[in-house]
Amino acid sequence: MTFGFAPPPSTDSASRVGRMLQPAEWAAAGIPLLRNPREVVTGLHSRHLPTPSTAVVAVLDPDERLTASASFVRRAAAVDGWDFRNALLAQLRRVIPHDLRRRTPIRTAVLLYCREGESRWTDEDGAWMWGLRDACTLHGLRCGAYITLTRDGWRVLGEGRGGRRPHSASLPTELDVAVEGDSDPKALPRPHLGARTALSHSAAV
């Protein structure tokens, strides 16, 4: 079964505003909580080493093990959830088959976005949330957490959970340093044999 992209919708400002989610809408969407968000963030950072304007989309199995992931750089100036949806969907199609034949999704997609600025919610975050939710629907996945990575550290928007490491300027060696409050920090488990995982990939969005 082949699924193409729909033609671009109207680009007026009212349409773009409609293609983003406000924090309250995201919080009310029933997004499943990550059991160990620090572990997920650390594992994705060590694999993709994102810098500002880099998005990392990852698919987790029901046990929260990494099944596939891909990263790409956002270069477009406009903030539009439709563009973000298409970029995320293209990456998901590259790295993992869709689950549209399942009645209920069993795998979950999460998005880690590294950006400049403060960790508080922005319009850009709202557009990424809209794009992630729509891409998951079109690929037969559950919509999972949206995580920002800034100079202040990482933050799971809509949940209030976060940490200071890794952050947008973290180096790979810094991941070996124990995080405050953690005596035994763990990396995200490596994908099991046969899993399809994409390495970092740059693309214009």
C-alpha atoms as a PDB file:
ATOM      1  CA  MET A   1       0.000   0.000   0.000  1.00  0.00           C
ATOM      2  CA  THR A   2       1.446   3.376  -0.990  1.00  0.00           C
ATOM      3  CA  PHE A   3       0.667   6.616   0.788  1.00  0.00           C
ATOM      4  CA  GLY A   4       1.614   9.933  -0.781  1.00  0.00           C
ATOM      5  CA  PHE A   5       1.719  13.406   0.636  1.00  0.00           C
ATOM      6  CA  ALA A   6      -1.326  15.612   0.325  1.00  0.00           C
ATOM      7  CA  PRO A   7      -0.923  18.843  -1.653  1.00  0.00           C
ATOM      8  CA  PRO A   8       0.227  21.812   0.439  1.00  0.00           C
ATOM      9  CA  PRO A   9      -2.604  23.475   2.333  1.00  0.00           C
ATOM     10  CA  SER A  10      -3.126  27.220   2.470  1.00  0.00           C
ATOM     11  CA  THR A  11      -0.079  29.062   3.771  1.00  0.00           C
ATOM     12  CA  ASP A  12      -1.906  31.991   5.331  1.00  0.00           C
ATOM     13  CA  SER A  13      -1.212  32.764   8.972  1.00  0.00           C
ATOM     14  CA  ALA A  14      -4.618  31.544  10.184  1.00  0.00           C
ATOM     15  CA  SER A  15      -3.995  28.095   8.702  1.00  0.00           C
ATOM     16  CA  ARG A  16      -0.530  27.878  10.232  1.00  0.00           C
ATOM     17  CA  VAL A  17      -1.924  28.763  13.660  1.00  0.00           C
ATOM     18  CA  GLY A  18      -4.392  25.896  13.260  1.00  0.00           C
ATOM     19  CA  ARG A  19      -1.535  23.486  12.649  1.00  0.00           C
ATOM     20  CA  MET A  20      -0.036  23.750  16.099  1.00  0.00           C
ATOM     21  CA  LEU A  21      -1.070  22.483  19.510  1.00  0.00           C
ATOM     22  CA  GLN A  22      -1.264  24.605  22.619  1.00  0.00           C
ATOM     23  CA  PRO A  23       0.214  23.160  25.854  1.00  0.00           C
ATOM     24  CA  ALA A  24      -3.254  22.496  27.273  1.00  0.00           C
ATOM     25  CA  GLU A  25      -4.287  20.603  24.127  1.00  0.00           C
ATOM     26  CA  TRP A  26      -1.148  18.471  24.282  1.00  0.00           C
ATOM     27  CA  ALA A  27      -1.595  17.745  27.988  1.00  0.00           C
ATOM     28  CA  ALA A  28      -5.207  16.673  27.352  1.00  0.00           C
ATOM     29  CA  ALA A  29      -4.285  14.375  24.456  1.00  0.00           C
ATOM     30  CA  GLY A  30      -3.465  11.387  26.660  1.00  0.00           C
ATOM     31  CA  ILE A  31       0.179  11.114  25.584  1.00  0.00           C
ATOM     32  CA  PRO A  32       1.702   8.021  27.266  1.00  0.00           C
ATOM     33  CA  LEU A  33       4.308   8.792  29.904  1.00  0.00           C
ATOM     34  CA  LEU A  34       7.848   7.535  29.469  1.00  0.00           C
ATOM     35  CA  ARG A  35       8.906   5.243  32.290  1.00  0.00           C
ATOM     36  CA  ASN A  36      12.455   6.589  32.233  1.00  0.00           C
ATOM     37  CA  PRO A  37      12.695   9.760  30.159  1.00  0.00           C
ATOM     38  CA  ARG A  38      16.298  10.452  31.212  1.00  0.00           C
ATOM     39  CA  GLU A  39      17.334   7.076  29.807  1.00  0.00           C
ATOM     40  CA  VAL A  40      15.560   7.736  26.512  1.00  0.00           C
ATOM     41  CA  VAL A  41      17.030  11.228  26.145  1.00  0.00           C
ATOM     42  CA  THR A  42      20.552  10.089  26.992  1.00  0.00           C
ATOM     43  CA  GLY A  43      20.367   7.172  24.579  1.00  0.00           C
ATOM     44  CA  LEU A  44      19.103   9.276  21.678  1.00  0.00           C
ATOM     45  CA  HIS A  45      21.653  11.990  22.353  1.00  0.00           C
ATOM     46  CA  SER A  46      24.525   9.498  22.342  1.00  0.00           C
ATOM     47  CA  ARG A  47      23.376   8.077  19.000  1.00  0.00           C
ATOM     48  CA  HIS A  48      22.618  11.271  17.119  1.00  0.00           C
ATOM     49  CA  LEU A  49      24.536  14.045  18.956  1.00  0.00           C
ATOM     50  CA  PRO A  50      21.925  16.654  17.990  1.00  0.00           C
ATOM     51  CA  THR A  51      22.858  20.315  17.641  1.00  0.00           C
ATOM     52  CA  PRO A  52      20.361  23.210  17.558  1.00  0.00           C
ATOM     53  CA  SER A  53      17.709  22.834  14.832  1.00  0.00           C
ATOM     54  CA  THR A  54      18.115  19.029  14.811  1.00  0.00           C
ATOM     55  CA  ALA A  55      15.085  16.783  15.302  1.00  0.00           C
ATOM     56  CA  VAL A  56      15.423  13.147  16.379  1.00  0.00           C
ATOM     57  CA  VAL A  57      12.386  10.925  15.866  1.00  0.00           C
ATOM     58  CA  ALA A  58      12.481   7.506  17.540  1.00  0.00           C
ATOM     59  CA  VAL A  59      10.162   4.507  17.672  1.00  0.00           C
ATOM     60  CA  LEU A  60       9.923   2.518  20.908  1.00  0.00           C
ATOM     61  CA  ASP A  61       8.452  -0.941  21.407  1.00  0.00           C
ATOM     62  CA  PRO A  62       5.967  -1.706  24.230  1.00  0.00           C
ATOM     63  CA  ASP A  63       8.905  -2.320  26.598  1.00  0.00           C
ATOM     64  CA  GLU A  64      10.358   1.099  25.730  1.00  0.00           C
ATOM     65  CA  ARG A  65      13.252  -0.400  23.790  1.00  0.00           C
ATOM     66  CA  LEU A  66      14.490   1.526  20.787  1.00  0.00           C
ATOM     67  CA  THR A  67      13.296   0.001  17.511  1.00  0.00           C
ATOM     68  CA  ALA A  68      14.368   2.682  15.043  1.00  0.00           C
ATOM     69  CA  SER A  69      15.449   6.312  14.983  1.00  0.00           C
ATOM     70  CA  ALA A  70      16.463   9.036  12.561  1.00  0.00           C
ATOM     71  CA  SER A  71      17.636  12.621  12.825  1.00  0.00           C
ATOM     72  CA  PHE A  72      17.434  15.547  10.443  1.00  0.00           C
ATOM     73  CA  VAL A  73      18.059  19.288  10.432  1.00  0.00           C
ATOM     74  CA  ARG A  74      15.243  21.829  10.180  1.00  0.00           C
ATOM     75  CA  ARG A  75      16.270  24.550   7.740  1.00  0.00           C
ATOM     76  CA  ALA A  76      12.987  26.145   6.679  1.00  0.00           C
ATOM     77  CA  ALA A  77      12.167  29.536   8.162  1.00  0.00           C
ATOM     78  CA  ALA A  78       8.405  29.024   8.425  1.00  0.00           C
ATOM     79  CA  VAL A  79       6.903  27.363  11.489  1.00  0.00           C
ATOM     80  CA  ASP A  80       4.174  25.084  10.170  1.00  0.00           C
ATOM     81  CA  GLY A  81       2.992  21.788  11.604  1.00  0.00           C
ATOM     82  CA  TRP A  82       2.134  20.508   8.126  1.00  0.00           C
ATOM     83  CA  ASP A  83       5.763  20.815   6.990  1.00  0.00           C
ATOM     84  CA  PHE A  84       6.983  19.208  10.204  1.00  0.00           C
ATOM     85  CA  ARG A  85       4.460  16.376   9.792  1.00  0.00           C
ATOM     86  CA  ASN A  86       5.720  15.605   6.295  1.00  0.00           C
ATOM     87  CA  ALA A  87       9.360  15.671   7.418  1.00  0.00           C
ATOM     88  CA  LEU A  88       8.684  13.306  10.330  1.00  0.00           C
ATOM     89  CA  LEU A  89       6.580  10.982   8.200  1.00  0.00           C
ATOM     90  CA  ALA A  90       9.322  10.788   5.561  1.00  0.00           C
ATOM     91  CA  GLN A  91      11.853   9.757   8.208  1.00  0.00           C
ATOM     92  CA  LEU A  92       9.517   7.178   9.738  1.00  0.00           C
ATOM     93  CA  ARG A  93       8.910   5.631   6.316  1.00  0.00           C
ATOM     94  CA  ARG A  94      12.672   5.356   5.818  1.00  0.00           C
ATOM     95  CA  VAL A  95      13.368   3.435   9.002  1.00  0.00           C
ATOM     96  CA  ILE A  96      10.335   1.326   9.930  1.00  0.00           C
ATOM     97  CA  PRO A  97       7.283  -0.279   8.253  1.00  0.00           C
ATOM     98  CA  HIS A  98       3.911   1.244   9.057  1.00  0.00           C
ATOM     99  CA  ASP A  99       1.471  -0.410  11.483  1.00  0.00           C
ATOM    100  CA  LEU A 100      -1.722   0.721   9.759  1.00  0.00           C
ATOM    101  CA  ARG A 101      -3.099  -2.823   9.578  1.00  0.00           C
ATOM    102  CA  ARG A 102      -3.195  -3.091  13.378  1.00  0.00           C
ATOM    103  CA  ARG A 103      -6.386  -2.170  15.148  1.00  0.00           C
ATOM    104  CA  THR A 104      -4.421  -0.678  18.027  1.00  0.00           C
ATOM    105  CA  PRO A 105      -0.892   0.774  17.750  1.00  0.00           C
ATOM    106  CA  ILE A 106       1.717  -1.104  19.762  1.00  0.00           C
ATOM    107  CA  ARG A 107       4.750   1.039  19.002  1.00  0.00           C
ATOM    108  CA  THR A 108       5.228   4.624  20.094  1.00  0.00           C
ATOM    109  CA  ALA A 109       7.033   7.479  18.363  1.00  0.00           C
ATOM    110  CA  VAL A 110       8.777  10.143  20.434  1.00  0.00           C
ATOM    111  CA  LEU A 111      10.424  13.335  19.238  1.00  0.00           C
ATOM    112  CA  LEU A 112      13.519  15.007  20.646  1.00  0.00           C
ATOM    113  CA  TYR A 113      14.092  18.515  19.277  1.00  0.00           C
ATOM    114  CA  CYS A 114      17.305  20.410  19.966  1.00  0.00           C
ATOM    115  CA  ARG A 115      16.896  24.174  19.707  1.00  0.00           C
ATOM    116  CA  GLU A 116      18.131  27.545  20.882  1.00  0.00           C
ATOM    117  CA  GLY A 117      16.284  29.632  23.430  1.00  0.00           C
ATOM    118  CA  GLU A 118      14.623  28.878  26.733  1.00  0.00           C
ATOM    119  CA  SER A 119      13.024  25.591  27.640  1.00  0.00           C
ATOM    120  CA  ARG A 120       9.516  27.048  27.906  1.00  0.00           C
ATOM    121  CA  TRP A 121       6.915  26.222  25.236  1.00  0.00           C
ATOM    122  CA  THR A 122       7.082  28.143  21.944  1.00  0.00           C
ATOM    123  CA  ASP A 123       4.961  28.288  18.786  1.00  0.00           C
ATOM    124  CA  GLU A 124       7.595  26.119  17.114  1.00  0.00           C
ATOM    125  CA  ASP A 125       7.102  23.454  19.785  1.00  0.00           C
ATOM    126  CA  GLY A 126       3.362  23.589  19.168  1.00  0.00           C
ATOM    127  CA  ALA A 127       3.920  23.006  15.451  1.00  0.00           C
ATOM    128  CA  TRP A 128       6.209  20.036  16.150  1.00  0.00           C
ATOM    129  CA  MET A 129       3.588  18.567  18.469  1.00  0.00           C
ATOM    130  CA  TRP A 130       0.920  18.881  15.769  1.00  0.00           C
ATOM    131  CA  GLY A 131       3.285  17.336  13.225  1.00  0.00           C
ATOM    132  CA  LEU A 132       4.240  14.425  15.498  1.00  0.00           C
ATOM    133  CA  ARG A 133       0.635  13.600  16.328  1.00  0.00           C
ATOM    134  CA  ASP A 134      -0.408  13.654  12.677  1.00  0.00           C
ATOM    135  CA  ALA A 135       2.615  11.672  11.463  1.00  0.00           C
ATOM    136  CA  CYS A 136       1.917   8.988  14.062  1.00  0.00           C
ATOM    137  CA  THR A 137      -1.705   8.699  12.912  1.00  0.00           C
ATOM    138  CA  LEU A 138      -0.627   8.319   9.290  1.00  0.00           C
ATOM    139  CA  HIS A 139       2.006   5.693  10.140  1.00  0.00           C
ATOM    140  CA  GLY A 140      -0.053   3.649  12.603  1.00  0.00           C
ATOM    141  CA  LEU A 141       1.933   4.589  15.714  1.00  0.00           C
ATOM    142  CA  ARG A 142       1.015   5.897  19.131  1.00  0.00           C
ATOM    143  CA  CYS A 143       1.966   9.517  19.610  1.00  0.00           C
ATOM    144  CA  GLY A 144       4.529   9.708  22.382  1.00  0.00           C
ATOM    145  CA  ALA A 145       6.479  12.352  24.244  1.00  0.00           C
ATOM    146  CA  TYR A 146       7.800  15.594  22.791  1.00  0.00           C
ATOM    147  CA  ILE A 147      11.137  16.516  24.350  1.00  0.00           C
ATOM    148  CA  THR A 148      13.133  19.714  23.930  1.00  0.00           C
ATOM    149  CA  LEU A 149      16.898  19.977  24.340  1.00  0.00           C
ATOM    150  CA  THR A 150      18.206  23.471  25.081  1.00  0.00           C
ATOM    151  CA  ARG A 151      21.125  25.090  26.901  1.00  0.00           C
ATOM    152  CA  ASP A 152      19.153  24.591  30.115  1.00  0.00           C
ATOM    153  CA  GLY A 153      18.934  20.824  29.607  1.00  0.00           C
ATOM    154  CA  TRP A 154      16.124  18.525  28.465  1.00  0.00           C
ATOM    155  CA  ARG A 155      12.425  18.816  29.186  1.00  0.00           C
ATOM    156  CA  VAL A 156       9.405  16.634  28.438  1.00  0.00           C
ATOM    157  CA  LEU A 157       6.821  19.252  27.526  1.00  0.00           C
ATOM    158  CA  GLY A 158       3.416  18.707  29.040  1.00  0.00           C
ATOM    159  CA  GLU A 159       4.782  16.584  31.898  1.00  0.00           C
ATOM    160  CA  GLY A 160       7.050  18.893  33.848  1.00  0.00           C
ATOM    161  CA  ARG A 161       9.894  16.363  33.897  1.00  0.00           C
ATOM    162  CA  GLY A 162      13.396  17.311  32.842  1.00  0.00           C
ATOM    163  CA  GLY A 163      17.082  17.433  33.700  1.00  0.00           C
ATOM    164  CA  ARG A 164      20.241  19.439  33.167  1.00  0.00           C
ATOM    165  CA  ARG A 165      22.155  16.780  31.207  1.00  0.00           C
ATOM    166  CA  PRO A 166      22.376  16.210  28.364  1.00  0.00           C
ATOM    167  CA  HIS A 167      21.822  19.720  26.993  1.00  0.00           C
ATOM    168  CA  SER A 168      22.159  21.300  23.558  1.00  0.00           C
ATOM    169  CA  ALA A 169      25.919  21.815  23.962  1.00  0.00           C
ATOM    170  CA  SER A 170      26.728  18.448  25.574  1.00  0.00           C
ATOM    171  CA  LEU A 171      29.719  16.542  24.267  1.00  0.00           C
ATOM    172  CA  PRO A 172      29.723  12.729  23.963  1.00  0.00           C
ATOM    173  CA  THR A 173      32.194  12.383  26.826  1.00  0.00           C
ATOM    174  CA  GLU A 174      29.885  14.255  29.168  1.00  0.00           C
ATOM    175  CA  LEU A 175      27.401  11.389  29.003  1.00  0.00           C
ATOM    176  CA  ASP A 176      29.783   9.247  31.050  1.00  0.00           C
ATOM    177  CA  VAL A 177      29.499  11.660  33.973  1.00  0.00           C
ATOM    178  CA  ALA A 178      26.932  10.695  36.600  1.00  0.00           C
ATOM    179  CA  VAL A 179      23.885  12.924  36.585  1.00  0.00           C
ATOM    180  CA  GLU A 180      23.092  14.573  39.874  1.00  0.00           C
ATOM    181  CA  GLY A 181      20.903  12.221  41.864  1.00  0.00           C
ATOM    182  CA  ASP A 182      21.778   9.172  39.738  1.00  0.00           C
ATOM    183  CA  SER A 183      24.335   6.703  41.066  1.00  0.00           C
ATOM    184  CA  ASP A 184      24.138   4.443  38.033  1.00  0.00           C
ATOM    185  CA  PRO A 185      22.992   6.268  34.894  1.00  0.00           C
ATOM    186  CA  LYS A 186      22.050   3.900  32.086  1.00  0.00           C
ATOM    187  CA  ALA A 187      22.075   4.322  28.350  1.00  0.00           C
ATOM    188  CA  LEU A 188      19.080   3.427  26.244  1.00  0.00           C
ATOM    189  CA  PRO A 189      19.379  -0.304  25.419  1.00  0.00           C
ATOM    190  CA  ARG A 190      20.840  -1.047  22.019  1.00  0.00           C
ATOM    191  CA  PRO A 191      18.286  -2.220  19.440  1.00  0.00           C
ATOM    192  CA  HIS A 192      17.759  -5.977  19.493  1.00  0.00           C
ATOM    193  CA  LEU A 193      19.082  -8.087  16.636  1.00  0.00           C
ATOM    194  CA  GLY A 194      17.173  -7.449  13.457  1.00  0.00           C
ATOM    195  CA  ALA A 195      15.920  -4.006  14.425  1.00  0.00           C
ATOM    196  CA  ARG A 196      16.154  -1.354  11.734  1.00  0.00           C
ATOM    197  CA  THR A 197      17.817   1.780  12.975  1.00  0.00           C
ATOM    198  CA  ALA A 198      18.676   4.818  10.880  1.00  0.00           C
ATOM    199  CA  LEU A 199      21.771   6.832  11.648  1.00  0.00           C
ATOM    200  CA  SER A 200      21.846  10.618  11.639  1.00  0.00           C
ATOM    201  CA  HIS A 201      20.518  12.023   8.387  1.00  0.00           C
ATOM    202  CA  SER A 202      20.343  15.666   7.365  1.00  0.00           C
ATOM    203  CA  ALA A 203      17.422  16.960   5.363  1.00  0.00           C
ATOM    204  CA  ALA A 204      15.846  20.307   4.656  1.00  0.00           C
ATOM    205  CA  VAL A 205      12.464  20.875   6.274  1.00  0.00           C
END
